[in-house]
Amino acid sequence: MNNLFLIVLGAMLVNNFVLSQFLGICPFLGVSKKLGSAVGMSLAVTFVMLMATAVTWPIQTFVLDPNDLGYLQTIVFILVIASLVQLVEIVLKRFVPPLHKSLGIYLPLITTNCAVLGVTILNIDEGYDFVSSMANSLGAGLGFLIAMVMFAGVRERLETADIPEGLRGIPSTLIAAALVSLSFFGFQGLFGL
Amino acid sequence: MEAIWLAVGVAAAVAALAGVILAVASVALAVPKDEKVEALREALPGANCGACGFSGCDGYAEAMAHDGAAVGLCSPGGEACVAATSEILGVTGNVVKKTAFVRCGGCDALAPKAFEYIGVPSCAAAVKFYGGDKACSYGCLGYGDCVKVCTFEALSIENGIAKVDASRCVGCGMCATACPKSLLAVADAKTAAVVACNNRDKGAVARKACKTACIGCMKCQKVCEHDAIKVENFLASVDPDKCTGCGKCVEACPQGCVRIVG
């Protein structure tokens, strides 16, 4: 139990996917303009990460590894994640229309989110068992949420700031992202992870 | 050789399985598309301005088809849109044209500034700084947040305050949400008196801040024969349903802040 807690916290803070490992930068910059959509996107990512891990871990362990096909990991995982997201969208649309309405626009974006592929592959590389993999995915998703929410706050302040013309828009956003990332550097070495 | 076939086989099998599952799911779990909603959506202008009070044209089409929302809430679409949507739904309806007006008449010449504001030229930013640079804390700051959000180019800043071009305004109310001082009001477009002031201070204080402020003298209320104008909190307000647009209040107002529009 203690171990799982460490995995979740480690994935959230020490190895934050966006700010320490630089995965999932595209939605981090794209959907962080408003706090509401940032939270929606992050929850959708967390959900898809958990689903993807639940499917890819068994595939790796029971299909690829016994047949010595570890090198197929990337292509098979991409395939599985893409179809899984589509399936989730269809199911949500049919059975949970309100949730589909709030997550709907973000789901297709997640299909190609490298953070989702990243967490599934890292789970295998770290040699986690199924439960630890799920914990790691949860931590990664929550870490994504923290990064998005924090950065949405920063960007809402940037909107009304008087920035020199050459740095308006993307340049100032990237500088702000670098500073936020730097602040997460402070978590390195926490719990000796 | 065998290894290659195995790899190709596994990848193909996973792909085929995913494909079959998706194909089955998309047929078995398909949500029937409502043709009525699609047709209604086509008939709406697609500006997504929110004048109807719904989340956008999609939301309004959905509400008309299922929740019995009234036709004719779309003021940008006008008569053509009402005719088209009524035909699809088999009902009759007419559109009420709405328009926005600015509840402030304190142009640069009449309303002095309290201090010089140097900062981001936006009302929202200026308000955060001691409520803005105008001596009257209720008045239009004139940095044009309303102009920026107007999709229909109906607003402009003239002599330091916002001005509505009634011929272009469709009454969507985007400016009313954007104005940090809530100075823009959307009402049915008809000939009626409006009070171009939002100052709720006592007469003497209001007069010091702006030469055309409503001082709550009650003259308009006394002169009105239709009981349409009321003074509360030192500020007159007109009930548009009762107002006939006779113009007596305009003549009576010593400050010149009551006007006839439409």
Coordinates of N, CA and C in Angstrom, one line a residue, chain B residues 67-245:
Chain B
D67 N -37.2 20.4 -26.3 CA -37.7 21.0 -25.1 C -38.8 22.1 -25.3
G68 N -39.2 22.2 -26.6 CA -40.3 23.2 -26.8 C -39.9 24.6 -26.7
A69 N -38.6 25.0 -26.9 CA -38.2 26.4 -26.9 C -38.9 27.1 -28.0
A70 N -39.2 28.4 -27.8 CA -40.0 29.1 -28.8 C -39.1 29.5 -30.0
V71 N -39.8 29.5 -31.2 CA -39.1 30.0 -32.4 C -39.0 31.5 -32.2
G72 N -38.1 32.2 -33.0 CA -38.1 33.6 -32.9 C -37.2 34.2 -31.8
L73 N -36.4 33.4 -31.1 CA -35.5 33.9 -30.1 C -34.2 34.4 -30.8
C74 N -34.1 33.9 -32.1 CA -32.8 34.3 -32.8 C -33.0 35.6 -33.4
S75 N -32.5 36.7 -32.8 CA -32.6 38.0 -33.4 C -31.7 38.2 -34.6
P76 N -30.4 37.7 -34.5 CA -29.6 37.9 -35.7 C -30.2 37.3 -37.0
G77 N -30.9 36.1 -36.9 CA -31.5 35.5 -38.0 C -32.6 36.2 -38.7
G78 N -33.4 37.0 -37.8 CA -34.4 37.8 -38.3 C -35.6 37.0 -38.9
E79 N -36.4 37.7 -39.7 CA -37.6 37.1 -40.3 C -37.4 35.8 -41.0
A80 N -36.4 35.8 -41.9 CA -36.1 34.6 -42.7 C -35.9 33.4 -41.9
C81 N -35.1 33.6 -40.8 CA -34.8 32.4 -39.9 C -36.1 32.0 -39.2
V82 N -36.9 32.9 -38.8 CA -38.2 32.5 -38.1 C -39.1 31.7 -39.0
A83 N -39.2 32.2 -40.3 CA -40.0 31.5 -41.3 C -39.5 30.1 -41.5
A84 N -38.2 29.9 -41.6 CA -37.7 28.6 -41.9 C -37.9 27.7 -40.7
T85 N -37.6 28.1 -39.5 CA -37.7 27.3 -38.3 C -39.1 27.0 -38.0
S86 N -40.0 27.9 -38.2 CA -41.5 27.7 -38.0 C -42.0 26.6 -38.9
E87 N -41.5 26.6 -40.2 CA -42.0 25.7 -41.1 C -41.6 24.3 -40.8
I88 N -40.3 24.1 -40.3 CA -39.8 22.8 -39.9 C -40.6 22.3 -38.7
L89 N -40.9 23.1 -37.8 CA -41.6 22.7 -36.6 C -43.1 22.7 -36.7
G90 N -43.6 23.3 -37.8 CA -45.1 23.4 -38.0 C -45.8 24.3 -37.1
V91 N -45.1 25.4 -36.7 CA -45.8 26.4 -35.8 C -45.6 27.8 -36.4
T92 N -46.3 28.7 -35.8 CA -46.1 30.1 -36.3 C -45.5 30.9 -35.1
G93 N -44.7 31.9 -35.5 CA -44.0 32.7 -34.6 C -43.5 34.0 -35.2
N94 N -43.2 35.0 -34.4 CA -42.6 36.2 -35.0 C -41.4 36.6 -34.1
V95 N -40.5 37.3 -34.7 CA -39.3 37.7 -34.0 C -39.5 39.1 -33.4
V96 N -38.9 39.2 -32.2 CA -38.9 40.5 -31.5 C -37.5 41.0 -31.7
K97 N -37.3 42.1 -32.3 CA -36.0 42.7 -32.5 C -35.5 43.3 -31.2
K98 N -34.3 43.0 -30.8 CA -33.8 43.6 -29.6 C -32.6 44.4 -30.0
T99 N -32.3 45.4 -29.1 CA -31.1 46.2 -29.4 C -30.5 46.6 -28.0
A100 N -29.2 46.9 -28.1 CA -28.5 47.3 -26.9 C -28.4 48.8 -26.8
F101 N -28.3 49.3 -25.6 CA -28.0 50.7 -25.5 C -27.1 50.9 -24.3
V102 N -26.3 52.1 -24.3 CA -25.3 52.3 -23.3 C -25.9 53.2 -22.2
R103 N -25.9 52.7 -21.0 CA -26.5 53.5 -19.9 C -25.5 54.5 -19.3
C104 N -24.9 55.2 -20.2 CA -23.9 56.3 -19.7 C -23.9 57.3 -20.8
G105 N -23.9 58.6 -20.4 CA -23.8 59.6 -21.4 C -22.6 60.5 -21.0
G106 N -21.7 60.0 -20.2 CA -20.6 60.9 -19.7 C -19.4 60.9 -20.6
C107 N -19.6 61.6 -21.8 CA -18.4 61.7 -22.7 C -17.3 62.5 -22.1
D108 N -16.2 62.6 -22.8 CA -15.0 63.3 -22.2 C -15.3 64.7 -21.8
A109 N -16.2 65.4 -22.5 CA -16.4 66.8 -22.2 C -17.3 67.0 -20.9
L110 N -18.1 66.0 -20.6 CA -19.0 66.1 -19.5 C -18.6 65.4 -18.2
A111 N -17.8 64.3 -18.4 CA -17.4 63.5 -17.2 C -15.9 63.6 -17.1
P112 N -15.3 64.2 -16.1 CA -13.9 64.3 -15.9 C -13.2 63.0 -15.5
K113 N -11.9 62.9 -15.7 CA -11.2 61.8 -15.2 C -10.7 62.1 -13.8
A114 N -10.6 61.0 -13.0 CA -10.1 61.2 -11.6 C -8.6 61.2 -11.6
F115 N -8.0 60.4 -12.5 CA -6.5 60.3 -12.5 C -6.1 59.8 -13.9
E116 N -4.8 59.9 -14.2 CA -4.4 59.4 -15.5 C -4.1 57.9 -15.5
Y117 N -4.7 57.1 -16.3 CA -4.5 55.6 -16.3 C -3.6 55.3 -17.4
I118 N -2.4 54.7 -17.0 CA -1.5 54.2 -18.1 C -1.3 52.7 -17.8
G119 N -1.9 51.9 -18.7 CA -1.8 50.5 -18.5 C -2.4 49.8 -19.7
V120 N -2.8 48.5 -19.5 CA -3.4 47.8 -20.6 C -4.7 48.5 -21.0
P121 N -4.8 48.8 -22.3 CA -6.0 49.5 -22.7 C -7.2 48.6 -22.8
S122 N -7.8 48.2 -21.6 CA -8.9 47.4 -21.6 C -9.8 47.7 -20.4
C123 N -11.1 47.8 -20.5 CA -11.9 48.1 -19.4 C -11.7 47.2 -18.2
A124 N -11.6 45.9 -18.5 CA -11.5 44.9 -17.5 C -10.3 45.1 -16.7
A125 N -9.1 45.5 -17.3 CA -7.9 45.8 -16.6 C -8.0 47.1 -15.8
A126 N -8.6 48.1 -16.4 CA -8.7 49.4 -15.8 C -9.6 49.4 -14.5
V127 N -10.6 48.5 -14.6 CA -11.5 48.4 -13.4 C -10.8 47.9 -12.2
K128 N -9.8 47.1 -12.4 CA -9.1 46.5 -11.3 C -8.2 47.6 -10.6
F129 N -8.0 48.7 -11.3 CA -7.2 49.7 -10.7 C -8.1 50.8 -10.2
Y130 N -8.5 50.8 -8.9 CA -9.4 51.7 -8.3 C -10.7 51.9 -9.0
G131 N -11.2 50.9 -9.7 CA -12.5 51.0 -10.4 C -12.4 51.8 -11.7
G132 N -11.2 52.1 -12.2 CA -11.1 52.8 -13.4 C -10.8 54.3 -13.2
D133 N -10.5 55.0 -14.3 CA -9.9 56.3 -14.2 C -11.0 57.4 -14.2
K134 N -12.3 57.0 -14.4 CA -13.3 58.0 -14.5 C -13.7 58.5 -13.0
A135 N -14.0 59.8 -12.9 CA -14.4 60.3 -11.6 C -15.7 59.7 -11.2
C136 N -16.6 59.4 -12.1 CA -17.9 58.7 -11.8 C -17.6 57.2 -11.8
S137 N -17.7 56.6 -10.6 CA -17.4 55.2 -10.5 C -18.4 54.2 -11.2
Y138 N -19.4 54.8 -11.8 CA -20.4 53.9 -12.5 C -20.3 54.0 -14.0
G139 N -19.5 55.0 -14.5 CA -19.5 55.4 -15.9 C -18.7 54.5 -16.8
C140 N -18.9 54.8 -18.1 CA -18.3 54.0 -19.2 C -16.8 54.5 -19.2
L141 N -15.9 53.5 -19.2 CA -14.4 53.8 -19.2 C -13.9 54.1 -20.6
G142 N -14.6 53.5 -21.6 CA -14.3 53.8 -23.0 C -13.0 53.2 -23.5
Y143 N -12.6 52.0 -22.9 CA -11.5 51.3 -23.5 C -11.9 50.2 -24.4
G144 N -13.3 50.1 -24.6 CA -13.8 49.3 -25.7 C -13.8 47.8 -25.6
D145 N -14.0 47.3 -24.4 CA -14.1 45.8 -24.3 C -15.4 45.4 -25.0
C146 N -16.4 46.2 -25.1 CA -17.7 45.9 -25.8 C -17.4 45.9 -27.3
V147 N -16.6 46.8 -27.8 CA -16.3 46.9 -29.2 C -15.6 45.6 -29.6
K148 N -14.7 45.1 -28.8 CA -13.9 44.0 -29.2 C -14.8 42.7 -29.3
V149 N -15.8 42.6 -28.4 CA -16.6 41.3 -28.5 C -17.7 41.4 -29.5
C150 N -18.0 42.6 -30.0 CA -19.2 42.7 -30.9 C -18.8 42.0 -32.3
T151 N -19.6 41.0 -32.6 CA -19.4 40.3 -33.9 C -19.9 41.1 -35.1
F152 N -20.8 42.0 -34.8 CA -21.6 42.7 -35.9 C -21.1 44.1 -36.1
E153 N -20.0 44.5 -35.5 CA -19.5 45.9 -35.7 C -20.5 47.0 -35.4
A154 N -21.3 46.7 -34.4 CA -22.4 47.7 -34.1 C -21.9 48.7 -33.0
L155 N -20.7 48.5 -32.4 CA -20.3 49.4 -31.3 C -19.1 50.1 -31.7
S156 N -19.0 51.3 -31.2 CA -17.8 52.1 -31.4 C -17.6 53.0 -30.2
I157 N -16.4 53.5 -30.0 CA -16.1 54.5 -28.9 C -16.1 55.9 -29.5
E158 N -17.0 56.7 -29.0 CA -17.0 58.1 -29.6 C -16.9 59.0 -28.4
N159 N -16.0 60.0 -28.5 CA -15.8 61.0 -27.4 C -15.6 60.3 -26.0
G160 N -15.0 59.1 -26.1 CA -14.6 58.5 -24.8 C -15.6 57.6 -24.2
I161 N -16.8 57.4 -24.9 CA -17.8 56.4 -24.3 C -18.3 55.5 -25.5
A162 N -18.9 54.4 -25.1 CA -19.3 53.5 -26.1 C -20.6 54.0 -26.7
K163 N -20.8 53.7 -28.0 CA -22.0 54.1 -28.8 C -22.5 52.9 -29.6
V164 N -23.8 52.7 -29.6 CA -24.4 51.6 -30.3 C -25.0 52.1 -31.6
D165 N -24.6 51.4 -32.7 CA -25.2 51.7 -34.0 C -26.5 50.8 -34.1
A166 N -27.7 51.4 -33.9 CA -28.9 50.6 -33.8 C -29.2 49.8 -35.1
S167 N -28.7 50.3 -36.2 CA -29.0 49.7 -37.5 C -28.3 48.4 -37.6
R168 N -27.1 48.3 -36.9 CA -26.3 47.1 -37.0 C -26.5 46.1 -35.8
C169 N -26.9 46.7 -34.7 CA -27.1 45.8 -33.5 C -28.2 44.8 -33.7
V170 N -27.9 43.5 -33.3 CA -28.9 42.5 -33.4 C -29.4 42.1 -32.0
G171 N -28.8 42.7 -31.0 CA -29.3 42.4 -29.6 C -28.9 41.1 -29.0
C172 N -27.7 40.7 -29.4 CA -27.2 39.4 -28.9 C -26.8 39.4 -27.4
G173 N -26.4 40.6 -27.0 CA -26.0 40.8 -25.6 C -24.6 40.4 -25.2
M174 N -23.7 40.2 -26.2 CA -22.4 39.8 -25.9 C -21.7 41.0 -25.2
C175 N -22.0 42.2 -25.6 CA -21.4 43.4 -25.0 C -21.8 43.5 -23.6
A176 N -23.1 43.2 -23.3 CA -23.6 43.3 -21.9 C -22.8 42.4 -21.0
T177 N -22.3 41.2 -21.4 CA -21.5 40.4 -20.6 C -20.1 40.9 -20.5
A178 N -19.6 41.5 -21.6 CA -18.2 41.9 -21.6 C -18.0 43.2 -20.7
C179 N -19.0 44.0 -20.6 CA -18.8 45.3 -19.9 C -18.6 45.1 -18.4
P180 N -17.5 45.4 -17.8 CA -17.2 45.2 -16.4 C -18.1 46.1 -15.5
K181 N -18.7 47.2 -16.1 CA -19.5 48.0 -15.3 C -21.0 47.7 -15.6
S182 N -21.3 46.7 -16.4 CA -22.7 46.3 -16.7 C -23.5 47.5 -17.2
L183 N -22.9 48.3 -18.1 CA -23.6 49.5 -18.6 C -24.4 49.2 -19.8
L184 N -24.2 48.1 -20.5 CA -25.0 47.8 -21.7 C -26.2 47.0 -21.3
A185 N -27.4 47.5 -21.7 CA -28.6 46.8 -21.5 C -29.2 46.4 -22.8
V186 N -29.8 45.2 -22.9 CA -30.5 44.8 -24.1 C -32.0 44.8 -23.8
A187 N -32.7 45.5 -24.7 CA -34.1 45.6 -24.6 C -34.8 45.5 -25.9
D188 N -36.1 45.3 -25.9 CA -36.9 45.3 -27.2 C -36.7 46.6 -27.9
A189 N -36.4 46.5 -29.2 CA -36.2 47.7 -30.0 C -37.6 48.4 -30.2
K190 N -37.9 49.5 -29.5 CA -39.1 50.2 -29.7 C -38.9 51.7 -29.3
T191 N -39.7 52.5 -29.7 CA -39.6 53.9 -29.4 C -39.9 54.1 -27.9
A192 N -38.9 54.4 -27.1 CA -39.2 54.5 -25.7 C -38.1 55.4 -25.1
A193 N -38.4 55.9 -23.9 CA -37.3 56.7 -23.2 C -36.4 55.7 -22.5
V194 N -35.1 56.1 -22.5 CA -34.1 55.4 -21.7 C -33.3 56.4 -20.9
V195 N -32.7 55.9 -19.8 CA -31.9 56.7 -18.9 C -30.5 56.4 -19.2
A196 N -29.8 57.4 -19.8 CA -28.4 57.1 -20.1 C -27.5 57.4 -19.0
C197 N -27.7 56.7 -17.8 CA -26.9 56.9 -16.7 C -27.1 55.7 -15.7
N198 N -26.0 55.4 -15.0 CA -26.1 54.3 -14.0 C -25.6 54.7 -12.7
N199 N -25.5 56.0 -12.5 CA -25.0 56.6 -11.2 C -26.0 56.5 -10.1
R200 N -25.7 55.8 -9.0 CA -26.6 55.6 -7.9 C -26.2 56.4 -6.7
D201 N -25.3 57.4 -6.9 CA -24.9 58.3 -5.8 C -26.0 59.4 -5.6
K202 N -25.9 60.0 -4.4 CA -26.8 61.1 -4.2 C -26.5 62.3 -5.2
G203 N -27.6 63.1 -5.4 CA -27.5 64.1 -6.4 C -26.2 65.0 -6.4
A204 N -25.8 65.5 -5.3 CA -24.7 66.4 -5.2 C -23.4 65.6 -5.6
V205 N -23.3 64.4 -5.1 CA -22.1 63.6 -5.4 C -22.0 63.3 -6.9
A206 N -23.2 62.9 -7.5 CA -23.3 62.5 -8.9 C -23.0 63.7 -9.8
R207 N -23.5 64.9 -9.4 CA -23.3 66.0 -10.2 C -21.9 66.5 -10.3
K208 N -21.1 66.2 -9.2 CA -19.7 66.6 -9.1 C -18.9 65.7 -10.1
A209 N -19.3 64.4 -10.2 CA -18.6 63.4 -11.0 C -18.9 63.6 -12.5
C210 N -20.1 64.0 -12.8 CA -20.5 64.1 -14.2 C -21.6 65.1 -14.4
K211 N -21.4 65.9 -15.5 CA -22.4 67.0 -15.7 C -23.7 66.4 -16.3
T212 N -23.7 65.2 -16.7 CA -25.0 64.7 -17.2 C -25.5 63.5 -16.4
A213 N -25.1 63.4 -15.2 CA -25.5 62.3 -14.3 C -26.9 62.5 -13.9
C214 N -27.6 61.3 -13.6 CA -29.0 61.4 -13.0 C -28.8 61.7 -11.6
I215 N -29.5 62.8 -11.1 CA -29.3 63.2 -9.7 C -30.5 62.8 -8.9
G216 N -31.4 62.1 -9.4 CA -32.6 61.6 -8.7 C -33.5 62.7 -8.2
C217 N -33.7 63.7 -9.1 CA -34.6 64.8 -8.7 C -36.1 64.5 -8.8
M218 N -36.4 63.4 -9.4 CA -37.8 63.0 -9.5 C -38.7 63.7 -10.5
K219 N -38.1 64.7 -11.2 CA -38.9 65.5 -12.1 C -39.5 64.6 -13.2
C220 N -38.8 63.7 -13.7 CA -39.3 62.8 -14.8 C -40.4 61.9 -14.3
Q221 N -40.3 61.5 -13.0 CA -41.3 60.6 -12.4 C -42.6 61.4 -12.3
K222 N -42.5 62.6 -11.9 CA -43.7 63.5 -11.7 C -44.4 63.8 -13.0
V223 N -43.6 64.0 -14.0 CA -44.2 64.5 -15.3 C -44.8 63.3 -16.1
C224 N -44.4 62.1 -15.8 CA -44.8 60.9 -16.6 C -46.3 60.6 -16.4
E225 N -47.1 60.6 -17.5 CA -48.5 60.3 -17.3 C -48.8 58.8 -17.4
H226 N -47.8 58.0 -17.7 CA -48.1 56.6 -17.8 C -47.5 55.8 -16.7
D227 N -47.0 56.4 -15.7 CA -46.4 55.7 -14.5 C -45.3 54.8 -15.0
A228 N -44.5 55.2 -16.0 CA -43.5 54.4 -16.6 C -42.1 54.6 -16.0
I229 N -41.9 55.7 -15.4 CA -40.5 56.0 -15.0 C -40.5 56.2 -13.4
K230 N -39.5 55.5 -12.8 CA -39.4 55.4 -11.4 C -38.0 55.8 -11.0
V231 N -37.9 56.5 -9.8 CA -36.6 56.8 -9.3 C -36.3 56.0 -8.1
E232 N -35.3 55.2 -8.1 CA -34.9 54.4 -6.9 C -33.4 54.6 -6.7
N233 N -32.9 54.7 -5.5 CA -31.5 54.9 -5.2 C -30.9 56.0 -6.0
F234 N -31.6 57.1 -6.1 CA -31.2 58.3 -6.8 C -30.9 58.1 -8.3
L235 N -31.6 57.1 -8.9 CA -31.4 56.8 -10.3 C -32.8 56.5 -10.9
A236 N -33.1 57.2 -12.0 CA -34.3 56.9 -12.7 C -34.2 55.7 -13.6
S237 N -35.3 54.9 -13.7 CA -35.3 53.8 -14.6 C -36.7 53.7 -15.3
V238 N -36.7 53.3 -16.5 CA -37.9 53.3 -17.3 C -38.5 51.9 -17.5
D239 N -39.8 51.7 -17.3 CA -40.4 50.4 -17.6 C -40.8 50.5 -19.1
P240 N -40.1 49.7 -19.9 CA -40.4 49.8 -21.4 C -41.8 49.4 -21.8
D241 N -42.4 48.5 -21.0 CA -43.7 48.0 -21.3 C -44.8 49.2 -21.2
K242 N -44.5 50.1 -20.2 CA -45.5 51.2 -20.0 C -45.2 52.4 -20.8
C243 N -43.9 52.6 -21.1 CA -43.5 53.8 -21.8 C -44.1 53.9 -23.2
T244 N -44.6 55.1 -23.6 CA -45.2 55.3 -24.9 C -44.3 56.1 -25.8
G245 N -43.2 56.6 -25.2 CA -42.3 57.4 -26.0 C -42.8 58.8 -26.2

